[in-house]
Amino acid sequence: MFELRFLGTADSGGIPSHNCECSICQEYRQKGQKNLATSAYIECENGEIILLDAGIEDSASIFDGKKIVAILLTHFHPDHAVGLLRLRYSSDKINCYHPKDKDGFADLFKHPKAIKFIENSPFQSIEINNLKFTPIPLKHSKNTTGYLIHSKNKTIAYLTDCAGIKEESMMFLLLQTIDECYIDACLSPNVQKGNHLNYQEASKILDKINARKSYLIHGSHVTLEYIRKNNLQLKYNYI
């Protein structure tokens, strides 16, 4: 049974945020911890790696010695794509599946090197090593697709970045039996605004999807500090 493992679950600034003195950032420093921009991976039974996003700059070093067979990119914002700049120098060919985007990121389309960029189609499954990845259109400031990851005995929804779920995407998700759902909840109500969900909005969506296990991701230190200061108990946990 495959596992989705996270390299980071924070927003683009990460935690601790540079020179921030909030209690969240201070606690991370004191414990020698850090939480990087949201990205994840699956290690297949044959040892090959499939990345979900590539926002960790040293992804190439993290997986040195392992074959990265594919990257499922949600969108081309830097905090989800910057790792591609080094991964393109890999000795292995890497397929990168991504939503339609005429610009991409930096000069990647002009100089892809080892990376083969393959535009995905909404709801059209991509099969890699006995896993199916179905692109799910999301609402965001750039064209973005989350992914439904399906094997014969497990289904996971990876839904980031988003300010909402498109109607056709929600209809699709409601037809699935989902074991784990991870959703963008970067913001806190009445504190921040942007092209992301806040934890109240994300929680309502998770209620509808009704996965066996549900989690909030892409959290910012500002959001986590607000929750702590107000002693809030959320229905779903940030990871």
PDB file of C-alpha atoms in Angstrom:
ATOM      1  CA  MET A   1       0.000   0.000   0.000  1.00  0.00           C
ATOM      2  CA  PHE A   2       1.491   3.334  -1.017  1.00  0.00           C
ATOM      3  CA  GLU A   3       2.112   6.210   1.387  1.00  0.00           C
ATOM      4  CA  LEU A   4       2.127   9.925   0.648  1.00  0.00           C
ATOM      5  CA  ARG A   5       5.016  11.487   2.556  1.00  0.00           C
ATOM      6  CA  PHE A   6       5.445  15.244   2.926  1.00  0.00           C
ATOM      7  CA  LEU A   7       8.683  17.176   2.531  1.00  0.00           C
ATOM      8  CA  GLY A   8       6.888  20.266   3.798  1.00  0.00           C
ATOM      9  CA  THR A   9       3.369  21.424   4.615  1.00  0.00           C
ATOM     10  CA  ALA A  10       3.875  25.177   5.070  1.00  0.00           C
ATOM     11  CA  ASP A  11       3.181  28.143   2.808  1.00  0.00           C
ATOM     12  CA  SER A  12       5.813  29.773   0.592  1.00  0.00           C
ATOM     13  CA  GLY A  13       7.507  31.561   3.514  1.00  0.00           C
ATOM     14  CA  GLY A  14       7.998  28.364   5.492  1.00  0.00           C
ATOM     15  CA  ILE A  15       8.310  28.126   9.258  1.00  0.00           C
ATOM     16  CA  PRO A  16      10.156  29.754  10.892  1.00  0.00           C
ATOM     17  CA  SER A  17       9.628  32.805   8.722  1.00  0.00           C
ATOM     18  CA  HIS A  18      12.742  34.941   8.342  1.00  0.00           C
ATOM     19  CA  ASN A  19      13.306  37.045  11.480  1.00  0.00           C
ATOM     20  CA  CYS A  20       9.710  36.577  12.669  1.00  0.00           C
ATOM     21  CA  GLU A  21       9.315  36.664  16.440  1.00  0.00           C
ATOM     22  CA  CYS A  22       5.844  35.124  16.720  1.00  0.00           C
ATOM     23  CA  SER A  23       5.526  32.240  19.171  1.00  0.00           C
ATOM     24  CA  ILE A  24       5.238  29.672  16.372  1.00  0.00           C
ATOM     25  CA  CYS A  25       8.482  30.730  14.691  1.00  0.00           C
ATOM     26  CA  GLN A  26      10.304  31.050  18.005  1.00  0.00           C
ATOM     27  CA  GLU A  27       9.216  27.559  19.035  1.00  0.00           C
ATOM     28  CA  TYR A  28      10.472  26.089  15.758  1.00  0.00           C
ATOM     29  CA  ARG A  29      13.851  27.769  16.244  1.00  0.00           C
ATOM     30  CA  GLN A  30      14.153  26.602  19.836  1.00  0.00           C
ATOM     31  CA  LYS A  31      13.446  23.020  18.783  1.00  0.00           C
ATOM     32  CA  GLY A  32      15.721  23.228  15.753  1.00  0.00           C
ATOM     33  CA  GLN A  33      12.789  22.448  13.477  1.00  0.00           C
ATOM     34  CA  LYS A  34      11.586  23.807  10.164  1.00  0.00           C
ATOM     35  CA  ASN A  35       8.595  23.336   7.915  1.00  0.00           C
ATOM     36  CA  LEU A  36       9.171  23.954   4.221  1.00  0.00           C
ATOM     37  CA  ALA A  37       6.821  24.814   1.370  1.00  0.00           C
ATOM     38  CA  THR A  38       4.178  22.185   0.671  1.00  0.00           C
ATOM     39  CA  SER A  39       5.347  19.243  -1.422  1.00  0.00           C
ATOM     40  CA  ALA A  40       5.165  15.474  -1.106  1.00  0.00           C
ATOM     41  CA  TYR A  41       6.411  12.240  -2.610  1.00  0.00           C
ATOM     42  CA  ILE A  42       5.608   8.569  -3.030  1.00  0.00           C
ATOM     43  CA  GLU A  43       8.285   5.880  -2.964  1.00  0.00           C
ATOM     44  CA  CYS A  44       7.035   3.089  -5.211  1.00  0.00           C
ATOM     45  CA  GLU A  45       7.533  -0.609  -4.555  1.00  0.00           C
ATOM     46  CA  ASN A  46      10.369  -0.651  -7.099  1.00  0.00           C
ATOM     47  CA  GLY A  47      12.136   2.188  -5.255  1.00  0.00           C
ATOM     48  CA  GLU A  48      11.313   4.863  -7.808  1.00  0.00           C
ATOM     49  CA  ILE A  49      10.165   8.272  -6.579  1.00  0.00           C
ATOM     50  CA  ILE A  50       7.112  10.232  -7.703  1.00  0.00           C
ATOM     51  CA  LEU A  51       7.037  13.860  -6.571  1.00  0.00           C
ATOM     52  CA  LEU A  52       3.900  15.851  -5.878  1.00  0.00           C
ATOM     53  CA  ASP A  53       5.182  19.372  -6.553  1.00  0.00           C
ATOM     54  CA  ALA A  54       8.830  20.411  -6.515  1.00  0.00           C
ATOM     55  CA  GLY A  55       8.917  23.456  -4.282  1.00  0.00           C
ATOM     56  CA  ILE A  56      11.892  22.298  -2.220  1.00  0.00           C
ATOM     57  CA  GLU A  57      14.982  23.839  -3.808  1.00  0.00           C
ATOM     58  CA  ASP A  58      17.293  20.956  -2.871  1.00  0.00           C
ATOM     59  CA  SER A  59      14.935  18.172  -4.006  1.00  0.00           C
ATOM     60  CA  ALA A  60      17.767  16.976  -6.245  1.00  0.00           C
ATOM     61  CA  SER A  61      19.991  16.448  -3.192  1.00  0.00           C
ATOM     62  CA  ILE A  62      17.254  14.906  -1.045  1.00  0.00           C
ATOM     63  CA  PHE A  63      16.653  12.177  -3.614  1.00  0.00           C
ATOM     64  CA  ASP A  64      20.223  11.777  -4.843  1.00  0.00           C
ATOM     65  CA  GLY A  65      20.782   8.075  -5.501  1.00  0.00           C
ATOM     66  CA  LYS A  66      17.100   7.421  -6.176  1.00  0.00           C
ATOM     67  CA  LYS A  67      15.373   7.563  -9.534  1.00  0.00           C
ATOM     68  CA  ILE A  68      12.687  10.234  -9.811  1.00  0.00           C
ATOM     69  CA  VAL A  69      10.408   8.797 -12.456  1.00  0.00           C
ATOM     70  CA  ALA A  70       7.794  11.575 -12.523  1.00  0.00           C
ATOM     71  CA  ILE A  71       6.654  14.868 -11.050  1.00  0.00           C
ATOM     72  CA  LEU A  72       2.975  15.759 -10.691  1.00  0.00           C
ATOM     73  CA  LEU A  73       2.989  19.548 -10.573  1.00  0.00           C
ATOM     74  CA  THR A  74      -0.049  21.413  -9.258  1.00  0.00           C
ATOM     75  CA  HIS A  75       1.021  24.752 -10.758  1.00  0.00           C
ATOM     76  CA  PHE A  76       4.015  26.878 -11.679  1.00  0.00           C
ATOM     77  CA  HIS A  77       4.271  29.226  -8.700  1.00  0.00           C
ATOM     78  CA  PRO A  78       7.883  29.264  -7.410  1.00  0.00           C
ATOM     79  CA  ASP A  79       7.070  27.583  -4.080  1.00  0.00           C
ATOM     80  CA  HIS A  80       5.852  24.555  -6.034  1.00  0.00           C
ATOM     81  CA  ALA A  81       8.286  24.585  -8.948  1.00  0.00           C
ATOM     82  CA  VAL A  82      11.675  25.991  -7.888  1.00  0.00           C
ATOM     83  CA  GLY A  83      13.151  22.508  -7.371  1.00  0.00           C
ATOM     84  CA  LEU A  84      12.790  21.867 -11.099  1.00  0.00           C
ATOM     85  CA  LEU A  85      15.642  24.278 -11.800  1.00  0.00           C
ATOM     86  CA  ARG A  86      18.144  21.765 -10.386  1.00  0.00           C
ATOM     87  CA  LEU A  87      16.254  18.568 -11.160  1.00  0.00           C
ATOM     88  CA  ARG A  88      16.504  19.337 -14.874  1.00  0.00           C
ATOM     89  CA  TYR A  89      20.228  18.555 -14.641  1.00  0.00           C
ATOM     90  CA  SER A  90      19.480  14.969 -13.582  1.00  0.00           C
ATOM     91  CA  SER A  91      21.179  12.122 -15.417  1.00  0.00           C
ATOM     92  CA  ASP A  92      17.744  10.490 -15.619  1.00  0.00           C
ATOM     93  CA  LYS A  93      14.882  11.611 -17.811  1.00  0.00           C
ATOM     94  CA  ILE A  94      11.966  12.892 -15.707  1.00  0.00           C
ATOM     95  CA  ASN A  95       8.380  13.342 -16.866  1.00  0.00           C
ATOM     96  CA  CYS A  96       6.705  16.409 -15.367  1.00  0.00           C
ATOM     97  CA  TYR A  97       2.913  16.490 -15.677  1.00  0.00           C
ATOM     98  CA  HIS A  98       1.392  19.935 -15.232  1.00  0.00           C
ATOM     99  CA  PRO A  99      -1.733  22.000 -15.933  1.00  0.00           C
ATOM    100  CA  LYS A 100      -1.890  24.209 -19.009  1.00  0.00           C
ATOM    101  CA  ASP A 101       0.383  27.223 -18.571  1.00  0.00           C
ATOM    102  CA  LYS A 102       1.942  29.126 -21.453  1.00  0.00           C
ATOM    103  CA  ASP A 103       4.678  30.663 -19.292  1.00  0.00           C
ATOM    104  CA  GLY A 104       5.712  27.905 -16.908  1.00  0.00           C
ATOM    105  CA  PHE A 105       8.414  29.039 -14.483  1.00  0.00           C
ATOM    106  CA  ALA A 106      11.689  30.854 -15.219  1.00  0.00           C
ATOM    107  CA  ASP A 107      13.319  29.387 -18.360  1.00  0.00           C
ATOM    108  CA  LEU A 108      12.181  25.800 -17.816  1.00  0.00           C
ATOM    109  CA  PHE A 109      10.182  25.509 -21.034  1.00  0.00           C
ATOM    110  CA  LYS A 110      13.043  27.026 -23.046  1.00  0.00           C
ATOM    111  CA  HIS A 111      15.726  24.873 -21.406  1.00  0.00           C
ATOM    112  CA  PRO A 112      14.021  21.743 -20.014  1.00  0.00           C
ATOM    113  CA  LYS A 113      17.133  19.535 -20.300  1.00  0.00           C
ATOM    114  CA  ALA A 114      16.285  16.209 -18.537  1.00  0.00           C
ATOM    115  CA  ILE A 115      12.674  17.154 -17.847  1.00  0.00           C
ATOM    116  CA  LYS A 116       9.920  16.336 -20.314  1.00  0.00           C
ATOM    117  CA  PHE A 117       6.989  18.673 -19.692  1.00  0.00           C
ATOM    118  CA  ILE A 118       3.629  17.022 -20.379  1.00  0.00           C
ATOM    119  CA  GLU A 119       0.437  19.055 -20.156  1.00  0.00           C
ATOM    120  CA  ASN A 120      -2.249  17.198 -18.241  1.00  0.00           C
ATOM    121  CA  SER A 121      -5.967  17.175 -19.033  1.00  0.00           C
ATOM    122  CA  PRO A 122      -8.570  17.630 -16.282  1.00  0.00           C
ATOM    123  CA  PHE A 123      -9.999  14.319 -15.045  1.00  0.00           C
ATOM    124  CA  GLN A 124      -7.851  12.290 -17.482  1.00  0.00           C
ATOM    125  CA  SER A 125      -5.857   9.806 -15.410  1.00  0.00           C
ATOM    126  CA  ILE A 126      -2.091   9.408 -15.691  1.00  0.00           C
ATOM    127  CA  GLU A 127      -0.770   5.916 -14.888  1.00  0.00           C
ATOM    128  CA  ILE A 128       2.661   5.556 -13.281  1.00  0.00           C
ATOM    129  CA  ASN A 129       3.916   2.376 -11.583  1.00  0.00           C
ATOM    130  CA  ASN A 130       0.434   0.943 -10.935  1.00  0.00           C
ATOM    131  CA  LEU A 131      -0.823   4.255  -9.539  1.00  0.00           C
ATOM    132  CA  LYS A 132      -3.391   6.515 -11.184  1.00  0.00           C
ATOM    133  CA  PHE A 133      -3.126  10.292 -10.846  1.00  0.00           C
ATOM    134  CA  THR A 134      -6.228  12.207 -11.885  1.00  0.00           C
ATOM    135  CA  PRO A 135      -5.837  15.999 -12.312  1.00  0.00           C
ATOM    136  CA  ILE A 136      -8.556  17.973 -10.505  1.00  0.00           C
ATOM    137  CA  PRO A 137      -8.994  21.667 -11.489  1.00  0.00           C
ATOM    138  CA  LEU A 138      -8.810  24.062  -8.535  1.00  0.00           C
ATOM    139  CA  LYS A 139      -9.460  27.792  -8.104  1.00  0.00           C
ATOM    140  CA  HIS A 140      -6.202  29.716  -7.737  1.00  0.00           C
ATOM    141  CA  SER A 141      -4.370  32.725  -9.201  1.00  0.00           C
ATOM    142  CA  LYS A 142      -2.555  30.428 -11.659  1.00  0.00           C
ATOM    143  CA  ASN A 143      -4.039  27.515 -13.540  1.00  0.00           C
ATOM    144  CA  THR A 144      -3.863  24.735 -10.950  1.00  0.00           C
ATOM    145  CA  THR A 145      -4.764  21.071 -10.609  1.00  0.00           C
ATOM    146  CA  GLY A 146      -4.832  18.985  -7.479  1.00  0.00           C
ATOM    147  CA  TYR A 147      -4.562  15.216  -7.872  1.00  0.00           C
ATOM    148  CA  LEU A 148      -6.591  12.173  -6.902  1.00  0.00           C
ATOM    149  CA  ILE A 149      -4.092   9.366  -6.356  1.00  0.00           C
ATOM    150  CA  HIS A 150      -5.568   5.898  -6.687  1.00  0.00           C
ATOM    151  CA  SER A 151      -4.280   2.353  -6.247  1.00  0.00           C
ATOM    152  CA  LYS A 152      -6.217  -0.894  -5.944  1.00  0.00           C
ATOM    153  CA  ASN A 153      -6.476  -0.470  -2.162  1.00  0.00           C
ATOM    154  CA  LYS A 154      -6.065   3.247  -1.378  1.00  0.00           C
ATOM    155  CA  THR A 155      -7.214   6.658  -2.635  1.00  0.00           C
ATOM    156  CA  ILE A 156      -5.734  10.020  -1.626  1.00  0.00           C
ATOM    157  CA  ALA A 157      -6.802  13.546  -2.611  1.00  0.00           C
ATOM    158  CA  TYR A 158      -4.034  16.189  -2.734  1.00  0.00           C
ATOM    159  CA  LEU A 159      -5.747  19.578  -3.086  1.00  0.00           C
ATOM    160  CA  THR A 160      -3.384  22.553  -3.134  1.00  0.00           C
ATOM    161  CA  ASP A 161      -3.133  25.450  -3.887  1.00  0.00           C
ATOM    162  CA  CYS A 162      -6.704  26.641  -3.945  1.00  0.00           C
ATOM    163  CA  ALA A 163      -9.123  29.387  -3.008  1.00  0.00           C
ATOM    164  CA  GLY A 164     -11.985  26.999  -3.711  1.00  0.00           C
ATOM    165  CA  ILE A 165     -13.017  23.802  -5.484  1.00  0.00           C
ATOM    166  CA  LYS A 166     -14.592  24.149  -8.915  1.00  0.00           C
ATOM    167  CA  GLU A 167     -18.107  22.740  -9.228  1.00  0.00           C
ATOM    168  CA  GLU A 168     -17.135  19.988 -11.662  1.00  0.00           C
ATOM    169  CA  SER A 169     -14.228  19.038  -9.412  1.00  0.00           C
ATOM    170  CA  MET A 170     -16.442  18.782  -6.350  1.00  0.00           C
ATOM    171  CA  MET A 171     -18.915  16.629  -8.267  1.00  0.00           C
ATOM    172  CA  PHE A 172     -16.040  14.341  -9.236  1.00  0.00           C
ATOM    173  CA  LEU A 173     -14.693  14.149  -5.675  1.00  0.00           C
ATOM    174  CA  LEU A 174     -18.109  13.330  -4.236  1.00  0.00           C
ATOM    175  CA  LEU A 175     -18.235  10.238  -6.443  1.00  0.00           C
ATOM    176  CA  GLN A 176     -15.028   8.869  -4.914  1.00  0.00           C
ATOM    177  CA  THR A 177     -14.344   6.872  -1.766  1.00  0.00           C
ATOM    178  CA  ILE A 178     -11.346   8.750  -0.393  1.00  0.00           C
ATOM    179  CA  ASP A 179      -9.097   7.402   2.347  1.00  0.00           C
ATOM    180  CA  GLU A 180      -7.036  10.555   2.938  1.00  0.00           C
ATOM    181  CA  CYS A 181      -7.654  14.149   1.894  1.00  0.00           C
ATOM    182  CA  TYR A 182      -5.129  16.974   2.224  1.00  0.00           C
ATOM    183  CA  ILE A 183      -6.334  20.508   1.485  1.00  0.00           C
ATOM    184  CA  ASP A 184      -4.861  24.005   1.359  1.00  0.00           C
ATOM    185  CA  ALA A 185      -5.820  26.034   4.435  1.00  0.00           C
ATOM    186  CA  CYS A 186      -3.194  28.748   4.285  1.00  0.00           C
ATOM    187  CA  LEU A 187      -5.247  31.552   5.774  1.00  0.00           C
ATOM    188  CA  SER A 188      -7.172  32.457   8.899  1.00  0.00           C
ATOM    189  CA  PRO A 189     -10.545  34.280   8.696  1.00  0.00           C
ATOM    190  CA  ASN A 190     -10.489  38.046   9.290  1.00  0.00           C
ATOM    191  CA  VAL A 191      -6.684  38.076   9.350  1.00  0.00           C
ATOM    192  CA  GLN A 192      -5.475  37.384   5.817  1.00  0.00           C
ATOM    193  CA  LYS A 193      -6.884  37.480   2.309  1.00  0.00           C
ATOM    194  CA  GLY A 194      -5.509  35.858  -0.805  1.00  0.00           C
ATOM    195  CA  ASN A 195      -5.900  33.103  -3.353  1.00  0.00           C
ATOM    196  CA  HIS A 196      -6.057  30.398  -0.702  1.00  0.00           C
ATOM    197  CA  LEU A 197      -8.693  28.891   1.565  1.00  0.00           C
ATOM    198  CA  ASN A 198      -8.878  29.769   5.220  1.00  0.00           C
ATOM    199  CA  TYR A 199      -9.291  26.942   7.719  1.00  0.00           C
ATOM    200  CA  GLN A 200     -13.046  27.503   8.076  1.00  0.00           C
ATOM    201  CA  GLU A 201     -13.595  27.298   4.316  1.00  0.00           C
ATOM    202  CA  ALA A 202     -11.310  24.285   4.012  1.00  0.00           C
ATOM    203  CA  SER A 203     -13.092  22.498   6.858  1.00  0.00           C
ATOM    204  CA  LYS A 204     -16.471  22.920   5.156  1.00  0.00           C
ATOM    205  CA  ILE A 205     -15.055  21.367   1.998  1.00  0.00           C
ATOM    206  CA  LEU A 206     -13.580  18.470   3.964  1.00  0.00           C
ATOM    207  CA  ASP A 207     -16.988  17.906   5.561  1.00  0.00           C
ATOM    208  CA  LYS A 208     -18.490  17.522   2.083  1.00  0.00           C
ATOM    209  CA  ILE A 209     -15.755  15.255   0.737  1.00  0.00           C
ATOM    210  CA  ASN A 210     -16.032  13.084   3.860  1.00  0.00           C
ATOM    211  CA  ALA A 211     -12.748  11.220   3.510  1.00  0.00           C
ATOM    212  CA  ARG A 212     -11.823   8.623   6.124  1.00  0.00           C
ATOM    213  CA  LYS A 213      -8.993  10.923   7.263  1.00  0.00           C
ATOM    214  CA  SER A 214      -8.696  14.636   6.479  1.00  0.00           C
ATOM    215  CA  TYR A 215      -5.928  17.152   7.090  1.00  0.00           C
ATOM    216  CA  LEU A 216      -5.120  20.844   6.580  1.00  0.00           C
ATOM    217  CA  ILE A 217      -1.900  21.786   4.778  1.00  0.00           C
ATOM    218  CA  HIS A 218      -0.115  24.858   3.367  1.00  0.00           C
ATOM    219  CA  GLY A 219      -0.522  26.610   6.724  1.00  0.00           C
ATOM    220  CA  SER A 220       1.257  29.888   7.406  1.00  0.00           C
ATOM    221  CA  HIS A 221       2.904  30.872  10.674  1.00  0.00           C
ATOM    222  CA  VAL A 222       0.398  33.760  10.864  1.00  0.00           C
ATOM    223  CA  THR A 223      -2.524  31.330  10.753  1.00  0.00           C
ATOM    224  CA  LEU A 224      -1.019  28.974  13.313  1.00  0.00           C
ATOM    225  CA  GLU A 225      -0.211  31.895  15.622  1.00  0.00           C
ATOM    226  CA  TYR A 226      -3.801  33.153  15.392  1.00  0.00           C
ATOM    227  CA  ILE A 227      -5.141  29.701  16.288  1.00  0.00           C
ATOM    228  CA  ARG A 228      -2.774  29.446  19.248  1.00  0.00           C
ATOM    229  CA  LYS A 229      -3.445  32.961  20.594  1.00  0.00           C
ATOM    230  CA  ASN A 230      -7.193  32.433  20.452  1.00  0.00           C
ATOM    231  CA  ASN A 231      -6.984  28.894  21.862  1.00  0.00           C
ATOM    232  CA  LEU A 232      -9.055  27.549  18.974  1.00  0.00           C
ATOM    233  CA  GLN A 233      -9.915  23.872  18.632  1.00  0.00           C
ATOM    234  CA  LEU A 234     -10.286  22.968  14.965  1.00  0.00           C
ATOM    235  CA  LYS A 235     -12.213  19.988  13.649  1.00  0.00           C
ATOM    236  CA  TYR A 236      -9.304  19.078  11.348  1.00  0.00           C
ATOM    237  CA  ASN A 237      -5.626  19.272  12.210  1.00  0.00           C
ATOM    238  CA  TYR A 238      -2.778  20.971  10.400  1.00  0.00           C
ATOM    239  CA  ILE A 239       0.161  18.705   9.628  1.00  0.00           C
TER     240      ILE A 239
END
